[in-house]
Tab-separated table of C-alpha atoms in Angstrom:
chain	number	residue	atom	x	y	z
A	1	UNK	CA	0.000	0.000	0.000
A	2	UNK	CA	1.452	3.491	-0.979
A	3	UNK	CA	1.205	5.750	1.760
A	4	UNK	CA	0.433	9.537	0.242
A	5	UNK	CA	2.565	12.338	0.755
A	6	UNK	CA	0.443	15.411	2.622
A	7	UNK	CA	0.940	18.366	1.196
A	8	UNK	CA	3.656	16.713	-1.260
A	9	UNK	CA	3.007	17.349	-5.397
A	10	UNK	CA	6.269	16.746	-6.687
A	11	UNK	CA	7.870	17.973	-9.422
A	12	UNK	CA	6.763	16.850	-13.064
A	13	UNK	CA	8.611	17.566	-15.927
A	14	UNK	CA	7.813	17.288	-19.508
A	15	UNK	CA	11.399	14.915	-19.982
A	16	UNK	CA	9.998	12.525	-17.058
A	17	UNK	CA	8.405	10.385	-20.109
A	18	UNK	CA	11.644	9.524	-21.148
A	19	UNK	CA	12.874	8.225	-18.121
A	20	UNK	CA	13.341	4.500	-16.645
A	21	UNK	CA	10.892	4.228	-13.355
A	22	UNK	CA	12.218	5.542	-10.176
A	23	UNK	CA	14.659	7.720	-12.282
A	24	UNK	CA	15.141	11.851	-12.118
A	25	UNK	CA	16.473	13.891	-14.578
A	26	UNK	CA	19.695	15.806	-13.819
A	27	UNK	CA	22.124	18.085	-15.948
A	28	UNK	CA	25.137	17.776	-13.429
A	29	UNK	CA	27.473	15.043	-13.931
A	30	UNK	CA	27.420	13.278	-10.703
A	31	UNK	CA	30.775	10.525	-9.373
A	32	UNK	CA	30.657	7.830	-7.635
A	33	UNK	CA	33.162	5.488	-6.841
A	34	UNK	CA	33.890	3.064	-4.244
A	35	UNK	CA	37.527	4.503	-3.459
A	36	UNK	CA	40.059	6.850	-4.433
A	37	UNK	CA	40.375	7.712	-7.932
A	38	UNK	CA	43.389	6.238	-9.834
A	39	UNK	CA	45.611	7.923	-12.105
A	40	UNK	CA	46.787	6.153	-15.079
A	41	UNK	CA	49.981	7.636	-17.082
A	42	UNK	CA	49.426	7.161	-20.720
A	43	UNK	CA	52.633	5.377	-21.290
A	44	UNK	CA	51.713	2.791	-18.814
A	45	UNK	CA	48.398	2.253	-19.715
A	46	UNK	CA	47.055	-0.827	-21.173
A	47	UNK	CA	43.575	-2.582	-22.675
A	48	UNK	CA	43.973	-6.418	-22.400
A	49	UNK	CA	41.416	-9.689	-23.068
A	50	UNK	CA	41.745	-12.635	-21.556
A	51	UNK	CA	39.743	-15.996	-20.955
A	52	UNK	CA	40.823	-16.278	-17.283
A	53	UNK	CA	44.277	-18.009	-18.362
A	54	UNK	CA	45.912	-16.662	-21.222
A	55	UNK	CA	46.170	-13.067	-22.742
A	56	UNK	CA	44.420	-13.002	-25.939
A	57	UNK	CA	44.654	-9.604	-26.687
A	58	UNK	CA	46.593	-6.494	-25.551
A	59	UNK	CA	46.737	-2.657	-26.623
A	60	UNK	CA	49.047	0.268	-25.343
A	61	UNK	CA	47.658	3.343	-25.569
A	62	UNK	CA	48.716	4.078	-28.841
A	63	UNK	CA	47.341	1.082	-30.507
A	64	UNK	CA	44.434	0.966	-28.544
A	65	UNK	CA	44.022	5.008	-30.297
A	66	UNK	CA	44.622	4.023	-33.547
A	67	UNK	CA	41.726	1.425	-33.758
A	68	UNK	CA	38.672	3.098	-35.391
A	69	UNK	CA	36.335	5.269	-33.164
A	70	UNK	CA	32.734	5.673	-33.072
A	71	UNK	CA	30.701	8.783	-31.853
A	72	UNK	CA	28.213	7.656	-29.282
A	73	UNK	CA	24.771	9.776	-27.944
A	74	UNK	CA	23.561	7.933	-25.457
A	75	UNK	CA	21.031	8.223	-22.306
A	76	UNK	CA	22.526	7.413	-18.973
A	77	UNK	CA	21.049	6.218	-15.579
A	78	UNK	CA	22.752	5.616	-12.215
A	79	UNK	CA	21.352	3.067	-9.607
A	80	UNK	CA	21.058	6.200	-7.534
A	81	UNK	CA	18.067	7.576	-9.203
A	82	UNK	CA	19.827	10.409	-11.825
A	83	UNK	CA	19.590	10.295	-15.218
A	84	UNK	CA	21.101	12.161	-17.761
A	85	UNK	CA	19.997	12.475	-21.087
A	86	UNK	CA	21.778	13.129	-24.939
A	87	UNK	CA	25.431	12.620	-23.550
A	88	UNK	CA	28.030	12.476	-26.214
A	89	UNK	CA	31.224	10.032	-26.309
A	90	UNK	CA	33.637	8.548	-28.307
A	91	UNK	CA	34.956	5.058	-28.345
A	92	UNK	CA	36.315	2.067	-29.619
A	93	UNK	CA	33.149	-0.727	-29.731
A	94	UNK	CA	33.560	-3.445	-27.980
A	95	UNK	CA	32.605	-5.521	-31.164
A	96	UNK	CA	36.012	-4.595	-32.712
A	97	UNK	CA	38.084	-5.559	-29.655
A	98	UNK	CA	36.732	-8.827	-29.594
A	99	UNK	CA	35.836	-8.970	-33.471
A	100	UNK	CA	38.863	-12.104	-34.363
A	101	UNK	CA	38.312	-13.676	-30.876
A	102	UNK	CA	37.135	-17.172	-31.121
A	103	UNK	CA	34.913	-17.672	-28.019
A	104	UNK	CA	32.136	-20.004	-26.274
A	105	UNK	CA	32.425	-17.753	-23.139
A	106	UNK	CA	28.581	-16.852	-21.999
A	107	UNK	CA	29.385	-14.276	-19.765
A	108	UNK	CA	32.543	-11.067	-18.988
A	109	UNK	CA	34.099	-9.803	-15.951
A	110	UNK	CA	35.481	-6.095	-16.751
A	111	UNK	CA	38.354	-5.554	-14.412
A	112	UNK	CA	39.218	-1.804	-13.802
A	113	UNK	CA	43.197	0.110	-12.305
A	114	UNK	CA	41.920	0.285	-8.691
A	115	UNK	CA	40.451	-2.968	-8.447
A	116	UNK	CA	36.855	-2.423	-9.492
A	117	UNK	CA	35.318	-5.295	-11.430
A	118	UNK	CA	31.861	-5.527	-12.603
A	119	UNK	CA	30.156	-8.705	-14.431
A	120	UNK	CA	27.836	-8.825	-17.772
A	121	UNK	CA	26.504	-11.217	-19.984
A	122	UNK	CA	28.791	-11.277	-22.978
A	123	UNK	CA	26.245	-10.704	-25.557
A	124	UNK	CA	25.776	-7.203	-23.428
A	125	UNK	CA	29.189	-6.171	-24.793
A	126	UNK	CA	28.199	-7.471	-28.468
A	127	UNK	CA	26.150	-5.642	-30.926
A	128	UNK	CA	26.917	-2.485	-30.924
A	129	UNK	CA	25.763	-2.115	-26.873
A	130	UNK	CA	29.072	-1.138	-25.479
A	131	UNK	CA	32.173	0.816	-25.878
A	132	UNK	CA	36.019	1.862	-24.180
A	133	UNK	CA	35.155	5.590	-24.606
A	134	UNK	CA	37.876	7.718	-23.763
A	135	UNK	CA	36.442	11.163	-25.101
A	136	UNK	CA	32.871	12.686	-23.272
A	137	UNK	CA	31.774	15.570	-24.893
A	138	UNK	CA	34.355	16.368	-26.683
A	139	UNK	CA	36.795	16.358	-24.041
A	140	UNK	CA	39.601	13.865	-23.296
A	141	UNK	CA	37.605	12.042	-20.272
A	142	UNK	CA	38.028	13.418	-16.921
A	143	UNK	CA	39.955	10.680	-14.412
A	144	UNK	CA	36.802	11.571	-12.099
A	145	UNK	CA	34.759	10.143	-14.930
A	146	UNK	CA	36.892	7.062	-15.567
A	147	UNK	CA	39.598	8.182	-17.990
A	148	UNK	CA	41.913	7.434	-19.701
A	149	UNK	CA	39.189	5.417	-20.754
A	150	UNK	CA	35.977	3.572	-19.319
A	151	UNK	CA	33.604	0.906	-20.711
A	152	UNK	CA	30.198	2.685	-21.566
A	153	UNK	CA	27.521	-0.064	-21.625
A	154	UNK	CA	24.335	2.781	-21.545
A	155	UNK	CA	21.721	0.469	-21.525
A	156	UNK	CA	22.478	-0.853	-18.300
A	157	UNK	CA	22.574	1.146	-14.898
A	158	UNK	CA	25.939	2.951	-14.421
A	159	UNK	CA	27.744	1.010	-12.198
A	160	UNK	CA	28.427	-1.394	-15.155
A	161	UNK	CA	30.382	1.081	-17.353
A	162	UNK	CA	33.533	0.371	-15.544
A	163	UNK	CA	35.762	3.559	-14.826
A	164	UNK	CA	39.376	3.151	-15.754
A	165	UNK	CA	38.913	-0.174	-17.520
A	166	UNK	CA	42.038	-2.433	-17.594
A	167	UNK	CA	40.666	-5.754	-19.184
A	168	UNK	CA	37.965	-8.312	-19.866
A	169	UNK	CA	38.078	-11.488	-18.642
A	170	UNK	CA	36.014	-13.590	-20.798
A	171	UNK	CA	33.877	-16.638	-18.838
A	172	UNK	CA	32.569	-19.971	-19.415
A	173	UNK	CA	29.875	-18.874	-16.407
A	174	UNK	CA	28.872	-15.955	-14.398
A	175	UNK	CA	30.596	-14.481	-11.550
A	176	UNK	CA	29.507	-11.484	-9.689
A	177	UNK	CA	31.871	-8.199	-9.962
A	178	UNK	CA	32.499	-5.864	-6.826
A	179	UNK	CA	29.038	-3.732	-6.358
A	180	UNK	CA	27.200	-7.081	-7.629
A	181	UNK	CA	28.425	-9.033	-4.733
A	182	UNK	CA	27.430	-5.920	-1.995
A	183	UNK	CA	23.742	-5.792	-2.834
A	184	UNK	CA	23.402	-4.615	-6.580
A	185	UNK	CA	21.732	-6.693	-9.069
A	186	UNK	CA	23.429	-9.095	-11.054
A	187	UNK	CA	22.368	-7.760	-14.567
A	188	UNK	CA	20.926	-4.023	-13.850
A	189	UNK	CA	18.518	-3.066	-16.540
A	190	UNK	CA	17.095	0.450	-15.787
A	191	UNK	CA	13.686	-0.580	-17.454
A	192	UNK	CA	12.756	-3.004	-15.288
A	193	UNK	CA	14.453	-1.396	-12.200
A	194	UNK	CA	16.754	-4.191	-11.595
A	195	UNK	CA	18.712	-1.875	-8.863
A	196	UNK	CA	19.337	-4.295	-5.559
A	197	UNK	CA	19.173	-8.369	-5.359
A	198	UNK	CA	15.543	-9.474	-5.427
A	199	UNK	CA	14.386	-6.683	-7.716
B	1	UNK	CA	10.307	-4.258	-0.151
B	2	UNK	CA	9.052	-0.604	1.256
B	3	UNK	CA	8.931	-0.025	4.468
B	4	UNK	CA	6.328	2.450	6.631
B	5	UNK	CA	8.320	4.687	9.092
B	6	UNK	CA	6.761	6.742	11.862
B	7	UNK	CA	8.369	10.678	12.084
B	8	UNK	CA	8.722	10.470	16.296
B	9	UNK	CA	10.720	13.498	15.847
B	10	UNK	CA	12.236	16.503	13.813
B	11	UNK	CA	15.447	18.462	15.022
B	12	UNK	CA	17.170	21.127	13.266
B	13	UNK	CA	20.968	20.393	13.107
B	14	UNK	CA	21.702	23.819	11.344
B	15	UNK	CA	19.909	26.167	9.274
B	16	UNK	CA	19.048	24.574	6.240
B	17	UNK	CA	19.638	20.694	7.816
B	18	UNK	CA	16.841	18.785	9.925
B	19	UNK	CA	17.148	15.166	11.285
B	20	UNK	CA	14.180	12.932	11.147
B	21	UNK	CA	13.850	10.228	13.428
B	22	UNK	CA	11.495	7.234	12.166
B	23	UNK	CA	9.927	4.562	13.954
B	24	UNK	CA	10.126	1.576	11.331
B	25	UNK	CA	8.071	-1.784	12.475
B	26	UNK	CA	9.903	-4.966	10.951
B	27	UNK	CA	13.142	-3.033	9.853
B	28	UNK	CA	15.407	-5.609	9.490
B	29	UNK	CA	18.361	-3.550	11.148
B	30	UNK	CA	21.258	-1.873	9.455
B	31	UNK	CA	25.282	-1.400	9.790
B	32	UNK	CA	27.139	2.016	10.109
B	33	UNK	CA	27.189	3.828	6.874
B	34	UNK	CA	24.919	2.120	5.115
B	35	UNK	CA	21.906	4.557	3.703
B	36	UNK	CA	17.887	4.663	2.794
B	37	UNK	CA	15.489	5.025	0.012
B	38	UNK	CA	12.783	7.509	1.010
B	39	UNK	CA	9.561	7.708	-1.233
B	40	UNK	CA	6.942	10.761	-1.375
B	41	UNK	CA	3.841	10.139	-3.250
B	42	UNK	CA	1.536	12.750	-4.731
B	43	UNK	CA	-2.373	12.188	-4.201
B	44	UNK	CA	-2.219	11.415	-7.818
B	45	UNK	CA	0.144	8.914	-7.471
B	46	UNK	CA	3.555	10.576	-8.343
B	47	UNK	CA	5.726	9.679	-6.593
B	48	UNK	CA	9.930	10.827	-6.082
B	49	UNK	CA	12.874	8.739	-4.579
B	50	UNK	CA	16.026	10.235	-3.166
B	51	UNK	CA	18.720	8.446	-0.823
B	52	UNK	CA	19.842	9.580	2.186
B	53	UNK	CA	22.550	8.049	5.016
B	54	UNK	CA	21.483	6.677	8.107
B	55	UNK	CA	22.672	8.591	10.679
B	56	UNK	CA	21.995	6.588	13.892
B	57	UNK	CA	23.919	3.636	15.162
B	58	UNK	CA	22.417	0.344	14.165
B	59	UNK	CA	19.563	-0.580	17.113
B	60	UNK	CA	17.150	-3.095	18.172
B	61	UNK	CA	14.244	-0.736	18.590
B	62	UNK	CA	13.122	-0.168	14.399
B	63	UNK	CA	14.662	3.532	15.083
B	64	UNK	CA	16.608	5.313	11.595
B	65	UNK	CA	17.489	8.547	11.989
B	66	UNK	CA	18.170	10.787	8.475
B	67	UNK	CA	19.651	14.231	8.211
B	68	UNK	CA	18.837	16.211	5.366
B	69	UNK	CA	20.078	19.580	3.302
B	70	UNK	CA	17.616	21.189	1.866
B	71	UNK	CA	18.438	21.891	-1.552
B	72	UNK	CA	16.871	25.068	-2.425
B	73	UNK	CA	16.348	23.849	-5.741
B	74	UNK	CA	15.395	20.007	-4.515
B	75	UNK	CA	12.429	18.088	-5.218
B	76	UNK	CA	12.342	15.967	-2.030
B	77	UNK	CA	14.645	17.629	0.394
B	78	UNK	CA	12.111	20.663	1.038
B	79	UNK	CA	9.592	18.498	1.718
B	80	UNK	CA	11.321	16.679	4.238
B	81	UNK	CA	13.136	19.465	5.877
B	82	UNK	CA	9.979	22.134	5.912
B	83	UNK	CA	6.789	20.100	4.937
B	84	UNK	CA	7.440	16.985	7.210
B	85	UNK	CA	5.783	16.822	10.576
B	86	UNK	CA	5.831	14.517	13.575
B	87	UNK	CA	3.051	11.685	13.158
B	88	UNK	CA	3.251	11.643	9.357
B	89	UNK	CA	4.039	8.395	7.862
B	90	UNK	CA	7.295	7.944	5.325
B	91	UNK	CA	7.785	5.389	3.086
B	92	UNK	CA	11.205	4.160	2.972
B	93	UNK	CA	13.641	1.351	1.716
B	94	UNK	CA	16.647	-0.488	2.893
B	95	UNK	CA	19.069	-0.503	4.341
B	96	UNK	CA	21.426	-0.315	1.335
B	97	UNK	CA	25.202	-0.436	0.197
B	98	UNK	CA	27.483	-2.960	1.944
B	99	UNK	CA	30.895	-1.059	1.348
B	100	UNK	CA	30.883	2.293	2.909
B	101	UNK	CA	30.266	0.796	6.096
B	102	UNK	CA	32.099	0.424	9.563
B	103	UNK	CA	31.715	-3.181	11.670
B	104	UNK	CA	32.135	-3.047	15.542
B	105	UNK	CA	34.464	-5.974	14.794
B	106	UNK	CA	37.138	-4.210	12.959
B	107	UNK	CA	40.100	-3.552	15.119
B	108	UNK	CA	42.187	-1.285	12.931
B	109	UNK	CA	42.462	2.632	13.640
B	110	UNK	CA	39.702	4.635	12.154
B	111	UNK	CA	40.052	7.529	9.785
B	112	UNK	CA	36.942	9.508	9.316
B	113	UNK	CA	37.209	12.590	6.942
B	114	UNK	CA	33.495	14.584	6.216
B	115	UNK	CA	32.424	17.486	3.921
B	116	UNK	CA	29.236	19.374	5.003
B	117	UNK	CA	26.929	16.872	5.223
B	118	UNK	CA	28.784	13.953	4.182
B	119	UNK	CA	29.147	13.493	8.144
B	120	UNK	CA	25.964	11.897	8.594
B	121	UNK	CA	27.263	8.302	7.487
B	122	UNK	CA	29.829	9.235	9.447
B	123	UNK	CA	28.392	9.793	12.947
B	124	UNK	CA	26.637	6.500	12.169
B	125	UNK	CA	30.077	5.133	12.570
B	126	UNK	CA	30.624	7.238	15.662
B	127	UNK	CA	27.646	6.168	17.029
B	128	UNK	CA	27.853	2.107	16.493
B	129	UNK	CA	31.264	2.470	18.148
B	130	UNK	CA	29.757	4.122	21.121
B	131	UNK	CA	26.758	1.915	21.372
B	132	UNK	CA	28.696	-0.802	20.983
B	133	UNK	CA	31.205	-0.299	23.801
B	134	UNK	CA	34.071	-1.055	21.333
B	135	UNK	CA	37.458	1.341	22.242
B	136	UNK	CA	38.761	1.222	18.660
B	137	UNK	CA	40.471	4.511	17.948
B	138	UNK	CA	38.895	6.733	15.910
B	139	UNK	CA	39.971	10.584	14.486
B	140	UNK	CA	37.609	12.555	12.585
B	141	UNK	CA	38.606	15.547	10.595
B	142	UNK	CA	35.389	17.159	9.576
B	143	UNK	CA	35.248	20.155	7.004
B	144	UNK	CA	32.754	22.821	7.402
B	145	UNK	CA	31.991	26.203	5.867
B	146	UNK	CA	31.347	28.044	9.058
B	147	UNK	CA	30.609	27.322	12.887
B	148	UNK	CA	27.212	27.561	12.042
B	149	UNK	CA	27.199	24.722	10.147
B	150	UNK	CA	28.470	21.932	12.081
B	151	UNK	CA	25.833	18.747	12.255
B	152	UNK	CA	25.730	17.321	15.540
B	153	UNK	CA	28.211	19.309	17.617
B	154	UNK	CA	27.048	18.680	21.008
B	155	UNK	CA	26.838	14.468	20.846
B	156	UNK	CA	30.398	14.632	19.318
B	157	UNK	CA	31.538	16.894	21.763
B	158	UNK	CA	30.054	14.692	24.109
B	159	UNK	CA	31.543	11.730	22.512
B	160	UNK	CA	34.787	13.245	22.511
B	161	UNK	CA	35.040	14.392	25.692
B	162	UNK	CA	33.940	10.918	27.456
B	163	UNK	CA	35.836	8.719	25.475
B	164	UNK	CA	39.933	10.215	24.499
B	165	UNK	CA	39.907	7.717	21.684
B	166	UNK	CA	37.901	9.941	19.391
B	167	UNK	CA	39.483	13.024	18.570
B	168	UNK	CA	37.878	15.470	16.660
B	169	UNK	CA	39.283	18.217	14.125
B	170	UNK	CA	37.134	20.845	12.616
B	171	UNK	CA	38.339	22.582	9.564
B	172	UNK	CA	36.300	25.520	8.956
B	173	UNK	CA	36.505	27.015	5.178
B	174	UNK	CA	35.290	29.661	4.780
B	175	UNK	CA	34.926	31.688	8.604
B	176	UNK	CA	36.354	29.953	11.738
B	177	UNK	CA	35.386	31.088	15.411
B	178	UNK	CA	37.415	33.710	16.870
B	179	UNK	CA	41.067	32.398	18.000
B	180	UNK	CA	40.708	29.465	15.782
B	181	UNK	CA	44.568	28.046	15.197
B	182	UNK	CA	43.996	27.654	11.508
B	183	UNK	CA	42.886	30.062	9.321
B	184	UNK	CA	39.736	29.270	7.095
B	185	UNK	CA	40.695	27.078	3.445
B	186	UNK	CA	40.145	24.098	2.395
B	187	UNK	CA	41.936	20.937	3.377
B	188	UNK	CA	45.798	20.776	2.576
B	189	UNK	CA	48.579	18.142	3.163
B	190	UNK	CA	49.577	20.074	6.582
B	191	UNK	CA	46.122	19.622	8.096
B	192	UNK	CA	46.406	15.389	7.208
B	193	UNK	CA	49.436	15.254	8.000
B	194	UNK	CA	48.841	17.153	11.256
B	195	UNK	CA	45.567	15.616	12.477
B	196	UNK	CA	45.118	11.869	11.203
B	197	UNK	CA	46.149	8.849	11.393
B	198	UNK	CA	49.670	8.052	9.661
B	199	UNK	CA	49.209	5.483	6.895
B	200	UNK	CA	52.086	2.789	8.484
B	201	UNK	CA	49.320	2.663	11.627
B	202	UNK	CA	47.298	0.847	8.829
B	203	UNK	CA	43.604	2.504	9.562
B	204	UNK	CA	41.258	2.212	7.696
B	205	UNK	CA	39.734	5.845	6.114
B	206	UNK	CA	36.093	6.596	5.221
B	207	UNK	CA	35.777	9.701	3.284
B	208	UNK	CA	32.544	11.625	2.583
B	209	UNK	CA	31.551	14.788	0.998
B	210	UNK	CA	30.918	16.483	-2.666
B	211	UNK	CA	33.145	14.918	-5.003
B	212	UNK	CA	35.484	17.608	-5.487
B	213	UNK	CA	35.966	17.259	-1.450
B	214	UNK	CA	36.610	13.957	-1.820
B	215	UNK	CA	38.777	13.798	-4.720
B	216	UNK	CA	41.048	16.620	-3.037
B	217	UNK	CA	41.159	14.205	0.355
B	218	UNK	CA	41.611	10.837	-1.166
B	219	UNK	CA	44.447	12.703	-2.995
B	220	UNK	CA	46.488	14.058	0.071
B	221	UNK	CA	46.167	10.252	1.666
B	222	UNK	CA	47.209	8.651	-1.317
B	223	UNK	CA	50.392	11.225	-1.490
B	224	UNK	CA	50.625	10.770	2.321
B	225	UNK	CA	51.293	7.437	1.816
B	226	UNK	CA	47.693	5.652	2.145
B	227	UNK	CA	46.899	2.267	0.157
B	228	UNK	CA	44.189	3.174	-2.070
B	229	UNK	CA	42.144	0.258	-1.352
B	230	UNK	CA	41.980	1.036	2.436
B	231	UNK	CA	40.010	4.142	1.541
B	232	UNK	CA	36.763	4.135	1.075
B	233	UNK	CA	34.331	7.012	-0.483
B	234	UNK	CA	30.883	8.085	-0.631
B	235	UNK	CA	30.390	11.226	-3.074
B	236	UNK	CA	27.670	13.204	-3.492
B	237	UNK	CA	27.204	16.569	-5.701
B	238	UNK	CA	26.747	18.035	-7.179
B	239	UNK	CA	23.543	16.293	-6.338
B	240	UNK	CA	21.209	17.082	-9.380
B	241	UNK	CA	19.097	19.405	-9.990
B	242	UNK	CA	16.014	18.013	-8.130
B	243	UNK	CA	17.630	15.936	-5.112
């Protein structure tokens, strides 16, 4: 039973439509993070895929910037209720990284500098659903934000588009990442509301 | 799973900040620093979500105590800081987040570092330590604008006072009481150095405030020698427009 509000009418707005349930729209940019944020140097930066026991791919920073980029408009929305609409990246697609990678892995663990990991189906990083962006509009990304570079996987809550991405492991099963195994839901779709376990 | 809270009773910590105490049957209890969902509903059935810290130490009684800012430009924070009376029912959910929290069972030393309101999970902390009769050391450097807006001054005062093992530094940046040793700014490496724990005592550090606070703390530790992953952070603002 919903208990009502007195005296409370809210706030409407004409953008609300376009917005997951439970979600509010915000201009700001708002961080969160579980720790401090790292700082990656450039020249000791890397991108690398694995399958849990051998390295199947690796990039430096250079090669990693000299794979084809794609321009990116997307919506985003953060398990803590914002959401932030028409936000411009650039990235490499995931579909690239992983394009000559012979695979039966059903599922990914991103792995982050600082420790963070976070766990998706792998057909969430496939078809043109996900990205390492490295540019937000059109600025080199803010270390706040995740740079060097982050994964951007929009159509999941935020907590999945890893900040400072380091690697994918690629998995024969799942395995829950760091906020997935402290209360967040395993998969995360903003549509359905999929914010704690049980939801 | 919503629950229905009780308001038993409203206190103004400052200003523009009010704590709400809520009577909650069947809350299922909840750990220092963890935080709520709280849900207003408009007779037509609109309804607006915002999260807020607990602020009181975990209990056996169904009591969860919030302090909110009111954002002049908030959706939700108004209400509950000017609209919100004693006797009106709340919906709310949780607890929620198992990170940014403190355990009575942790024996290392105990950073604490707050920005304006980011104290709340904080005092949580102070709190379950107190309640729980536990003499783990504790420092808390806590960042204000002015005098006048210090949360809770008198219970950590109290705190303080009874128990040596939690010190407490007030940085004040923007006016500072009369006499104050340190003139008002924000914090620098002098002030951690100065007032917290050194990193080779291997505490643990729990840092909340707006993100720029946070980034500028989590910085000096990290320089002053702190592993990253024994600090923690909870970051807020800027909050969006509507909070």
């Amino acid at each position: 039973m919903t208990i009502v509000s007195r005296g409370f009418s809210g706030r409407r707005s004409t953008e609300d439509a376009k917005l997951p349930p439970g979600q509010y729209l915000t201009t700001d940019f708002p961080v969160l993070s579980a720790g401090p944020t790292p700082h990656v140097p450039l020249d000791q930066w890397e991108l690398t895929i694995d399958d849990g026991t051998n390295q199947l791919r690796r990039w430096d920073w250079k090669a990693f910037r000299d794979l084809p980029t794609e321009t990116i408009k997307v919506d985003l929305h953060c398990v803590t209720r914002w959401s932030k609409l028409g936000t411009d990246w650039e990235g490499v697609s995931v579909d690239r990284l992983l394009a000559d990678i012979k695979t039966d892995a059903s599922h990914a663990l991103v792995h982050s500098y600082g420790g963070y990991t976070t766990n998706l189906p792998l057909k969430d990083l496939l078809n043109n659903q996900a990205w390492i962006a490295f540019r937000y509009e059109h600025q080199d990304l803010a270390p706040e934000h995740g740079g060097p570079a982050r994964l951007l996987v929009p159509h999941l809550y935020l907590w999945k588009s890893a900040k400072w991405v380091r690697g994918i492991t690629l998995m024969p099963q799942d395995k829950p990442g760091f906020w997935e195994s402290l209360g967040y839901h395993n998969y995360g779709d903003p549509w359905r509301e999929q914010r704690f376990w049980g939801d | 799973m919503w629950h229905v809270g009780k308001v038993t009773a409203l206190h103004d910590e400052t200003a523009t900040a009010r704590t709400i105490t809520l009577q909650v049957p069947y809350w299922p209890g909840h750990v220092a620093g963890q935080h709520v969902d709280i849900r207003l509903t408009a007779a037509d059935g609109y309804s607006a979500v915002r999260s807020y810290s607990i602020a009181s130490a975990p209990n056996l009684e169904g009591r969860v105590e919030i302090t909110v800012e009111r954002l002049p430009t908030g959706e939700v924070s108004p209400y509950l800081t000017q609209e919100l009376a004693v006797g009106d029912r709340l919906e709310l959910r949780g607890p929620i987040g198992g990170w940014f929290v403190w355990r009575p069972h942790q024996s290392e030393p105990i950073q604490l570092i707050a920005g304006g309101s980011g104290i709340v999970p904080l005092m949580a902390m102070i709190r379950s330590r107190a309640s729980a009769g536990i003499t783990t050391p504790f420092r808390l450097l806590y960042s204000v604008r002015d005098p006048a807006s210090v949360f809770y001054r008198d219970i950590l005062q109290l705190l303080s006072d009874r128990d040596q093992s939690v010190s407490l530094t007030y940085a004040y940046t923007r006016t500072a009481p009369k006499d104050w040793p340190r003139p008002p700014g924000r914090i620098d490496a002098a002030l951690i150095a100065n007032t917290t724990w050194q990193s080779n005592l291997g505490p643990t550090c729990y840092v909340c405030g707006p993100t720029s606070f946070v980034e500028s703390a989590t910085g000096l530790l990290v320089a002053g020698g702190h592993s990253p992953d024994k600090i923690r952070t909870e970051r807020f603002g800027p909050s969006g427009d509507r909070r």
